[in-house]
Amino acid sequence: MVDLRSDTVTKPTPAMRKAMGEAEVGDDVLGEDPTVNLLQEKVALLTGKEAGLFMPSGTMANQVAIKTHVQPGDEIIIDRDAHIYYYECGATAVISGGQFQCLVGEQGVLSAEAIASAIRPSDIHQPPSRLICLENTHNRGGGSVYTVERLTAISELAVQNGMLIHLDGARLFNAALACSTTVKEMAVQADSVCVALSKALGAPAGSVLCGSSYFIEQARRFRKMLGGGMRQVGILAAAGLHALDHHVTRLAEDHQNAKKLARGLAGVSGIEIDPGEVLTNIVLFDVAGTGMDADVLVERLATEGVLLIPFGPTTVRAVTHLDVSAADIDEALEIIRRVLEGF
Ligand SMILES: *Cc1c(COP(=O)(O)O)cnc(C)c1O
């Protein structure tokens, strides 16, 4: 079975489990877990921020960041396919009372110009434009990327307008690799950033939210409020530290496998894809030409041994990850060809 549904399906490696088993722990709500503290310091350093905060999930990291940045009624500029807007159960309305202004990005990626024209003038009738949320890489955009240049332009715009930026960097390491830069170069353009340990990095759980010391101090209270204060969680933090030491450089393999998959798919009749648009570990393709809806095709392929996710009426998503090899991609392509072309 080749499981390309998501990079969240990875299982901890034996070495990661060993690191988890040997982790030194303490009560993290009291700030006494040395492994959590080490992870937070390490990710803060990597992202060029003063402090970090371990979070049970990316969703909580994003929502705590937004809660820390905005007051009820404040406006948040975001693209309409962003995870924060699309996949987080309306949490911002419930938790922060922030109001979204949704823009349509190019594969989810916004330009400084588009954001500039969405920022509201100072007018008692209008909500104050307070926060810009960006996603790098962009999941629903097919792993598309904000370059450092684009982030810098948006950052300058935010400063000029007294706005803040939160960067949802669930796959920021993938973005940095695709742009041959560091996560720091990207993260320093935002006021807060979160990175996931449980996506491409292959840890079982956790994200780290980073920002100024003051921001993190407030975020810690909101994390507690939402039930995210955990105790001897160094066991999970150890998996994150192990992932940062051993699973970052190997992301290149995932990107190569995604390219390989995209090139193979481009040659299958009924499938539409531009391999040139596949920059990271996410592959989106259109299956309208097969005469099958995405969910029907995905179900069919699952019975043959390839797991994918329907991502739209005729759009399918595949994600490469730690537990998928180049040989698995060959196998997946063979199965897809057999199902769609009959040989
Ligand atoms: C998965 C994901 C999240 C949420 O992370 P969870 O740990 O699943 O809550 C946020 N943003 C992006 C871009 C994601 O892909």
CSV table of C-alpha atoms and ligand atoms in Angstrom, one decimal:
chain,number,residue,atom,x,y,z
A,1,MET,CA,0.0,0.0,0.0
A,2,VAL,CA,1.4,3.4,-1.0
A,3,ASP,CA,-0.1,6.0,1.3
A,4,LEU,CA,0.0,9.5,-0.4
A,5,ARG,CA,-2.9,11.0,1.5
A,6,SER,CA,-0.8,13.3,3.6
A,7,ASP,CA,2.6,13.9,5.2
A,8,THR,CA,0.7,13.4,8.6
A,9,VAL,CA,0.5,9.7,8.1
A,10,THR,CA,4.2,9.0,8.9
A,11,LYS,CA,5.1,6.8,11.9
A,12,PRO,CA,7.9,7.6,14.3
A,13,THR,CA,11.1,5.8,13.3
A,14,PRO,CA,12.8,3.5,15.7
A,15,ALA,CA,15.5,6.2,16.3
A,16,MET,CA,12.8,8.7,17.0
A,17,ARG,CA,11.0,6.4,19.5
A,18,LYS,CA,14.3,5.8,21.2
A,19,ALA,CA,14.8,9.6,21.6
A,20,MET,CA,11.3,9.8,23.0
A,21,GLY,CA,11.8,7.0,25.4
A,22,GLU,CA,15.0,8.6,26.8
A,23,ALA,CA,13.7,12.2,27.0
A,24,GLU,CA,14.2,14.1,30.2
A,25,VAL,CA,10.9,15.5,31.3
A,26,GLY,CA,9.2,17.8,33.8
A,27,ASP,CA,5.9,19.6,34.2
A,28,ASP,CA,5.7,21.9,31.2
A,29,VAL,CA,2.8,24.0,32.6
A,30,LEU,CA,5.3,25.0,35.3
A,31,GLY,CA,7.9,25.6,32.6
A,32,GLU,CA,10.0,22.7,34.0
A,33,ASP,CA,10.3,20.3,31.1
A,34,PRO,CA,13.9,20.6,29.9
A,35,THR,CA,13.2,18.9,26.6
A,36,VAL,CA,10.3,21.2,25.7
A,37,ASN,CA,12.4,24.2,26.7
A,38,LEU,CA,15.3,23.0,24.5
A,39,LEU,CA,12.9,22.5,21.5
A,40,GLN,CA,11.3,25.9,22.0
A,41,GLU,CA,14.8,27.6,22.2
A,42,LYS,CA,16.0,25.7,19.1
A,43,VAL,CA,13.0,26.6,16.9
A,44,ALA,CA,13.1,30.2,18.1
A,45,LEU,CA,16.7,30.3,17.1
A,46,LEU,CA,15.9,28.7,13.7
A,47,THR,CA,13.2,31.2,13.0
A,48,GLY,CA,15.1,34.2,14.3
A,49,LYS,CA,12.5,34.9,17.1
A,50,GLU,CA,13.0,35.7,20.8
A,51,ALA,CA,10.9,32.8,22.1
A,52,GLY,CA,9.0,29.7,21.2
A,53,LEU,CA,6.0,27.8,22.6
A,54,PHE,CA,5.3,24.1,22.1
A,55,MET,CA,1.7,23.5,20.8
A,56,PRO,CA,-0.3,20.3,20.6
A,57,SER,CA,-1.3,21.1,17.0
A,58,GLY,CA,-0.9,23.6,14.2
A,59,THR,CA,-4.5,24.6,14.5
A,60,MET,CA,-4.0,25.6,18.1
A,61,ALA,CA,-0.8,27.4,17.2
A,62,ASN,CA,-2.5,29.5,14.5
A,63,GLN,CA,-5.6,30.3,16.6
A,64,VAL,CA,-3.6,31.2,19.7
A,65,ALA,CA,-1.4,33.5,17.5
A,66,ILE,CA,-4.5,35.2,16.1
A,67,LYS,CA,-6.1,35.5,19.6
A,68,THR,CA,-2.9,37.1,20.8
A,69,HIS,CA,-2.7,39.6,17.8
A,70,VAL,CA,-6.4,40.7,17.4
A,71,GLN,CA,-9.3,42.2,19.3
A,72,PRO,CA,-12.9,41.3,18.4
A,73,GLY,CA,-13.9,43.1,15.2
A,74,ASP,CA,-10.4,43.5,13.9
A,75,GLU,CA,-9.9,42.5,10.3
A,76,ILE,CA,-7.6,39.8,9.2
A,77,ILE,CA,-6.5,39.7,5.6
A,78,ILE,CA,-6.1,36.2,4.3
A,79,ASP,CA,-6.5,34.2,1.1
A,80,ARG,CA,-9.7,32.2,0.8
A,81,ASP,CA,-7.9,28.8,0.6
A,82,ALA,CA,-5.8,29.3,3.7
A,83,HIS,CA,-5.8,26.5,6.2
A,84,ILE,CA,-6.7,29.1,9.0
A,85,TYR,CA,-9.8,30.1,7.1
A,86,TYR,CA,-10.8,26.9,5.3
A,87,TYR,CA,-9.9,24.1,7.7
A,88,GLU,CA,-10.0,25.4,11.2
A,89,CYS,CA,-13.7,25.0,12.0
A,90,GLY,CA,-14.4,28.7,12.1
A,91,ALA,CA,-12.2,28.9,15.2
A,92,THR,CA,-11.3,32.5,14.7
A,93,ALA,CA,-14.9,33.6,14.9
A,94,VAL,CA,-15.3,31.6,18.1
A,95,ILE,CA,-12.0,32.3,19.9
A,96,SER,CA,-10.9,35.8,18.7
A,97,GLY,CA,-13.9,37.4,17.1
A,98,GLY,CA,-11.6,38.6,14.3
A,99,GLN,CA,-13.2,39.2,10.9
A,100,PHE,CA,-11.7,37.9,7.8
A,101,GLN,CA,-11.3,39.7,4.5
A,102,CYS,CA,-10.6,36.9,2.0
A,103,LEU,CA,-8.6,37.5,-1.1
A,104,VAL,CA,-8.0,35.2,-4.0
A,105,GLY,CA,-4.3,34.4,-4.3
A,106,GLU,CA,-2.4,32.8,-7.2
A,107,GLN,CA,-2.4,29.2,-6.0
A,108,GLY,CA,-3.1,30.6,-2.6
A,109,VAL,CA,-0.2,33.1,-2.7
A,110,LEU,CA,-1.0,36.8,-2.2
A,111,SER,CA,0.9,39.7,-3.7
A,112,ALA,CA,1.8,42.8,-1.7
A,113,GLU,CA,-0.3,44.8,-4.3
A,114,ALA,CA,-3.4,42.7,-3.6
A,115,ILE,CA,-3.0,43.1,0.1
A,116,ALA,CA,-2.3,46.8,-0.2
A,117,SER,CA,-5.6,47.4,-2.0
A,118,ALA,CA,-7.5,45.4,0.7
A,119,ILE,CA,-6.2,47.5,3.6
A,120,ARG,CA,-8.9,49.8,4.9
A,121,PRO,CA,-8.5,53.5,5.4
A,122,SER,CA,-8.9,54.9,8.9
A,123,ASP,CA,-12.7,55.3,8.9
A,124,ILE,CA,-15.1,54.9,11.8
A,125,HIS,CA,-17.4,52.9,9.6
A,126,GLN,CA,-14.9,50.2,8.8
A,127,PRO,CA,-13.2,47.5,10.8
A,128,PRO,CA,-9.5,48.2,11.6
A,129,SER,CA,-7.1,46.2,9.4
A,130,ARG,CA,-5.0,44.5,11.9
A,131,LEU,CA,-3.4,41.2,10.8
A,132,ILE,CA,-2.2,39.6,7.6
A,133,CYS,CA,-2.1,35.8,7.6
A,134,LEU,CA,0.1,34.0,5.1
A,135,GLU,CA,0.7,30.3,4.6
A,136,ASN,CA,4.1,28.9,3.4
A,137,THR,CA,4.0,26.4,1.8
A,138,HIS,CA,0.4,26.7,0.8
A,139,ASN,CA,-1.5,23.5,1.2
A,140,ARG,CA,-4.6,24.1,-1.0
A,141,GLY,CA,-2.3,25.9,-3.4
A,142,GLY,CA,-0.5,22.6,-4.1
A,143,GLY,CA,2.5,23.3,-2.0
A,144,SER,CA,3.1,26.7,-3.6
A,145,VAL,CA,5.6,29.1,-2.1
A,146,TYR,CA,6.1,32.6,-0.9
A,147,THR,CA,9.6,33.7,-1.8
A,148,VAL,CA,11.7,35.8,0.5
A,149,GLU,CA,11.2,38.8,-1.9
A,150,ARG,CA,7.5,38.5,-1.7
A,151,LEU,CA,7.5,38.1,2.1
A,152,THR,CA,9.7,41.1,2.4
A,153,ALA,CA,7.4,43.3,0.3
A,154,ILE,CA,4.4,42.2,2.3
A,155,SER,CA,6.3,42.9,5.5
A,156,GLU,CA,7.2,46.4,4.5
A,157,LEU,CA,3.6,47.0,3.6
A,158,ALA,CA,2.5,45.7,7.0
A,159,VAL,CA,4.9,48.1,8.8
A,160,GLN,CA,3.8,51.1,6.8
A,161,ASN,CA,0.2,50.3,7.8
A,162,GLY,CA,0.7,49.4,11.4
A,163,MET,CA,-0.4,45.8,10.7
A,164,LEU,CA,1.0,42.5,12.0
A,165,ILE,CA,1.8,39.3,10.1
A,166,HIS,CA,1.2,35.8,11.2
A,167,LEU,CA,2.9,33.1,9.1
A,168,ASP,CA,1.4,29.7,9.1
A,169,GLY,CA,4.6,27.7,8.4
A,170,ALA,CA,3.3,24.2,8.9
A,171,ARG,CA,5.6,23.3,6.0
A,172,LEU,CA,8.0,26.2,6.2
A,173,PHE,CA,11.1,23.9,6.0
A,174,ASN,CA,9.7,22.7,2.6
A,175,ALA,CA,9.3,26.4,1.5
A,176,ALA,CA,12.9,27.3,2.5
A,177,LEU,CA,14.2,24.2,0.7
A,178,ALA,CA,12.3,25.1,-2.5
A,179,CYS,CA,13.8,28.6,-2.4
A,180,SER,CA,17.3,27.5,-1.4
A,181,THR,CA,17.1,29.7,1.7
A,182,THR,CA,16.7,29.3,5.4
A,183,VAL,CA,13.4,29.3,7.4
A,184,LYS,CA,14.9,32.2,9.3
A,185,GLU,CA,15.1,34.4,6.2
A,186,MET,CA,11.3,33.8,5.7
A,187,ALA,CA,10.2,33.8,9.4
A,188,VAL,CA,11.9,37.2,10.2
A,189,GLN,CA,9.4,38.9,7.8
A,190,ALA,CA,6.5,37.9,10.1
A,191,ASP,CA,5.7,38.9,13.7
A,192,SER,CA,4.7,35.4,14.6
A,193,VAL,CA,5.3,32.1,12.9
A,194,CYS,CA,4.4,28.5,13.6
A,195,VAL,CA,6.1,25.4,12.2
A,196,ALA,CA,4.7,21.9,12.3
A,197,LEU,CA,6.7,18.9,13.6
A,198,SER,CA,4.0,16.5,12.7
A,199,LYS,CA,3.8,17.2,8.9
A,200,ALA,CA,6.8,16.7,6.7
A,201,LEU,CA,9.2,16.4,9.6
A,202,GLY,CA,7.6,13.2,10.7
A,203,ALA,CA,7.1,13.6,14.4
A,204,PRO,CA,3.9,12.2,15.9
A,205,ALA,CA,2.5,15.5,17.2
A,206,GLY,CA,3.2,19.1,17.8
A,207,SER,CA,3.9,22.5,16.3
A,208,VAL,CA,6.1,25.4,17.7
A,209,LEU,CA,4.8,28.9,17.7
A,210,CYS,CA,7.5,31.6,17.8
A,211,GLY,CA,7.5,35.4,18.2
A,212,SER,CA,8.7,38.1,20.6
A,213,SER,CA,9.1,37.2,24.3
A,214,TYR,CA,6.1,39.4,25.1
A,215,PHE,CA,4.0,37.8,22.4
A,216,ILE,CA,4.9,34.3,23.6
A,217,GLU,CA,4.1,35.3,27.3
A,218,GLN,CA,0.6,36.2,26.2
A,219,ALA,CA,0.3,33.2,23.9
A,220,ARG,CA,1.2,30.9,26.8
A,221,ARG,CA,-1.9,32.2,28.7
A,222,PHE,CA,-4.2,31.6,25.7
A,223,ARG,CA,-2.7,28.1,25.2
A,224,LYS,CA,-3.6,27.3,28.8
A,225,MET,CA,-7.1,28.8,28.3
A,226,LEU,CA,-7.8,26.6,25.3
A,227,GLY,CA,-6.6,23.5,27.2
A,228,GLY,CA,-3.2,23.2,25.5
A,229,GLY,CA,-1.1,23.2,28.7
A,230,MET,CA,0.4,19.7,28.8
A,231,ARG,CA,2.6,18.2,31.5
A,232,GLN,CA,5.5,15.8,30.8
A,233,VAL,CA,5.3,16.6,27.1
A,234,GLY,CA,9.1,16.4,26.7
A,235,ILE,CA,8.3,12.9,25.3
A,236,LEU,CA,6.8,14.6,22.3
A,237,ALA,CA,9.3,17.4,22.2
A,238,ALA,CA,12.1,14.8,21.9
A,239,ALA,CA,10.5,13.6,18.7
A,240,GLY,CA,10.5,17.1,17.4
A,241,LEU,CA,14.2,17.7,18.3
A,242,HIS,CA,15.0,14.4,16.6
A,243,ALA,CA,13.1,15.4,13.5
A,244,LEU,CA,14.9,18.7,13.4
A,245,ASP,CA,18.3,16.9,13.6
A,246,HIS,CA,17.5,14.1,11.2
A,247,HIS,CA,14.5,14.9,8.9
A,248,VAL,CA,15.2,18.4,7.5
A,249,THR,CA,17.8,17.7,4.9
A,250,ARG,CA,16.0,14.7,3.7
A,251,LEU,CA,13.0,16.8,2.6
A,252,ALA,CA,14.8,17.1,-0.7
A,253,GLU,CA,13.9,13.5,-1.3
A,254,ASP,CA,10.2,14.3,-0.8
A,255,HIS,CA,10.4,17.1,-3.3
A,256,GLN,CA,12.2,14.9,-5.9
A,257,ASN,CA,9.6,12.2,-5.3
A,258,ALA,CA,6.8,14.7,-5.8
A,259,LYS,CA,8.3,15.8,-9.1
A,260,LYS,CA,8.8,12.3,-10.2
A,261,LEU,CA,5.1,11.5,-9.4
A,262,ALA,CA,4.0,14.7,-11.3
A,263,ARG,CA,6.0,13.9,-14.4
A,264,GLY,CA,4.6,10.4,-14.4
A,265,LEU,CA,1.1,11.5,-13.9
A,266,ALA,CA,1.5,14.0,-16.8
A,267,GLY,CA,1.8,11.1,-19.1
A,268,VAL,CA,-1.3,9.3,-18.0
A,269,SER,CA,-4.4,9.7,-20.2
A,270,GLY,CA,-7.2,11.6,-18.5
A,271,ILE,CA,-4.9,13.3,-16.0
A,272,GLU,CA,-4.1,17.0,-16.2
A,273,ILE,CA,-1.1,18.3,-14.4
A,274,ASP,CA,1.8,20.8,-15.0
A,275,PRO,CA,4.8,19.2,-13.3
A,276,GLY,CA,6.5,22.7,-13.4
A,277,GLU,CA,4.0,23.8,-10.8
A,278,VAL,CA,5.1,21.1,-8.3
A,279,LEU,CA,7.7,22.9,-6.2
A,280,THR,CA,7.5,21.0,-2.9
A,281,ASN,CA,5.9,17.8,-1.5
A,282,ILE,CA,2.3,18.4,-2.6
A,283,VAL,CA,1.0,17.3,-6.0
A,284,LEU,CA,-2.5,18.4,-7.2
A,285,PHE,CA,-3.9,17.0,-10.4
A,286,ASP,CA,-7.2,17.1,-12.3
A,287,VAL,CA,-8.9,13.9,-13.2
A,288,ALA,CA,-11.9,15.3,-15.2
A,289,GLY,CA,-10.5,13.6,-18.4
A,290,THR,CA,-10.9,10.2,-16.8
A,291,GLY,CA,-14.7,10.6,-16.8
A,292,MET,CA,-14.6,9.9,-13.0
A,293,ASP,CA,-15.1,12.3,-10.2
A,294,ALA,CA,-12.2,12.6,-7.8
A,295,ASP,CA,-13.9,10.7,-5.0
A,296,VAL,CA,-14.8,7.8,-7.2
A,297,LEU,CA,-11.3,7.5,-8.7
A,298,VAL,CA,-9.7,7.8,-5.2
A,299,GLU,CA,-11.9,5.0,-3.9
A,300,ARG,CA,-11.0,2.8,-6.9
A,301,LEU,CA,-7.3,3.4,-6.5
A,302,ALA,CA,-7.5,2.7,-2.8
A,303,THR,CA,-8.7,-0.9,-3.6
A,304,GLU,CA,-5.7,-1.3,-5.9
A,305,GLY,CA,-3.1,-0.1,-3.4
A,306,VAL,CA,-2.7,3.7,-3.7
A,307,LEU,CA,-4.2,6.0,-1.1
A,308,LEU,CA,-4.9,9.6,-2.2
A,309,ILE,CA,-7.3,12.4,-1.1
A,310,PRO,CA,-10.1,13.9,-3.2
A,311,PHE,CA,-9.4,17.7,-3.0
A,312,GLY,CA,-12.2,19.0,-5.2
A,313,PRO,CA,-14.9,17.6,-7.5
A,314,THR,CA,-12.2,16.6,-10.0
A,315,THR,CA,-9.1,17.4,-8.1
A,316,VAL,CA,-6.9,14.9,-6.3
A,317,ARG,CA,-4.1,15.5,-3.9
A,318,ALA,CA,-1.0,13.4,-3.3
A,319,VAL,CA,1.7,14.2,-0.7
A,320,THR,CA,5.1,12.7,-0.5
A,321,HIS,CA,6.8,12.1,2.9
A,322,LEU,CA,9.2,10.2,5.1
A,323,ASP,CA,7.5,6.9,4.6
A,324,VAL,CA,7.4,7.0,0.8
A,325,SER,CA,10.4,6.0,-1.4
A,326,ALA,CA,11.1,6.5,-5.1
A,327,ALA,CA,10.2,2.8,-5.6
A,328,ASP,CA,6.8,3.5,-4.0
A,329,ILE,CA,6.3,6.3,-6.5
A,330,ASP,CA,7.0,3.9,-9.3
A,331,GLU,CA,4.5,1.4,-7.8
A,332,ALA,CA,1.9,4.1,-7.4
A,333,LEU,CA,2.3,5.2,-11.0
A,334,GLU,CA,2.1,1.7,-12.2
A,335,ILE,CA,-1.2,1.2,-10.4
A,336,ILE,CA,-2.6,4.5,-11.6
A,337,ARG,CA,-1.7,3.6,-15.2
A,338,ARG,CA,-3.2,0.1,-14.9
A,339,VAL,CA,-6.5,1.5,-13.5
A,340,LEU,CA,-6.8,4.4,-16.0
A,341,GLU,CA,-5.2,2.9,-19.1
A,342,GLY,CA,-5.9,-0.8,-18.5
A,343,PHE,CA,-2.3,-2.2,-18.8
B,1,LIG,C1,-2.0,20.8,8.8
B,1,LIG,C2,-2.0,22.2,8.7
B,1,LIG,C3,-2.3,23.0,9.8
B,1,LIG,C4,-2.9,22.5,11.1
B,1,LIG,O1,-2.1,21.6,11.7
B,1,LIG,P1,-2.8,20.5,12.7
B,1,LIG,O2,-1.6,20.0,13.5
B,1,LIG,O3,-3.3,19.4,11.8
B,1,LIG,O4,-3.8,21.2,13.5
B,1,LIG,C5,-2.2,24.4,9.7
B,1,LIG,N1,-1.8,24.9,8.5
B,1,LIG,C6,-1.4,24.2,7.5
B,1,LIG,C7,-0.9,24.9,6.2
B,1,LIG,C8,-1.5,22.8,7.5
B,1,LIG,O5,-1.2,22.1,6.4
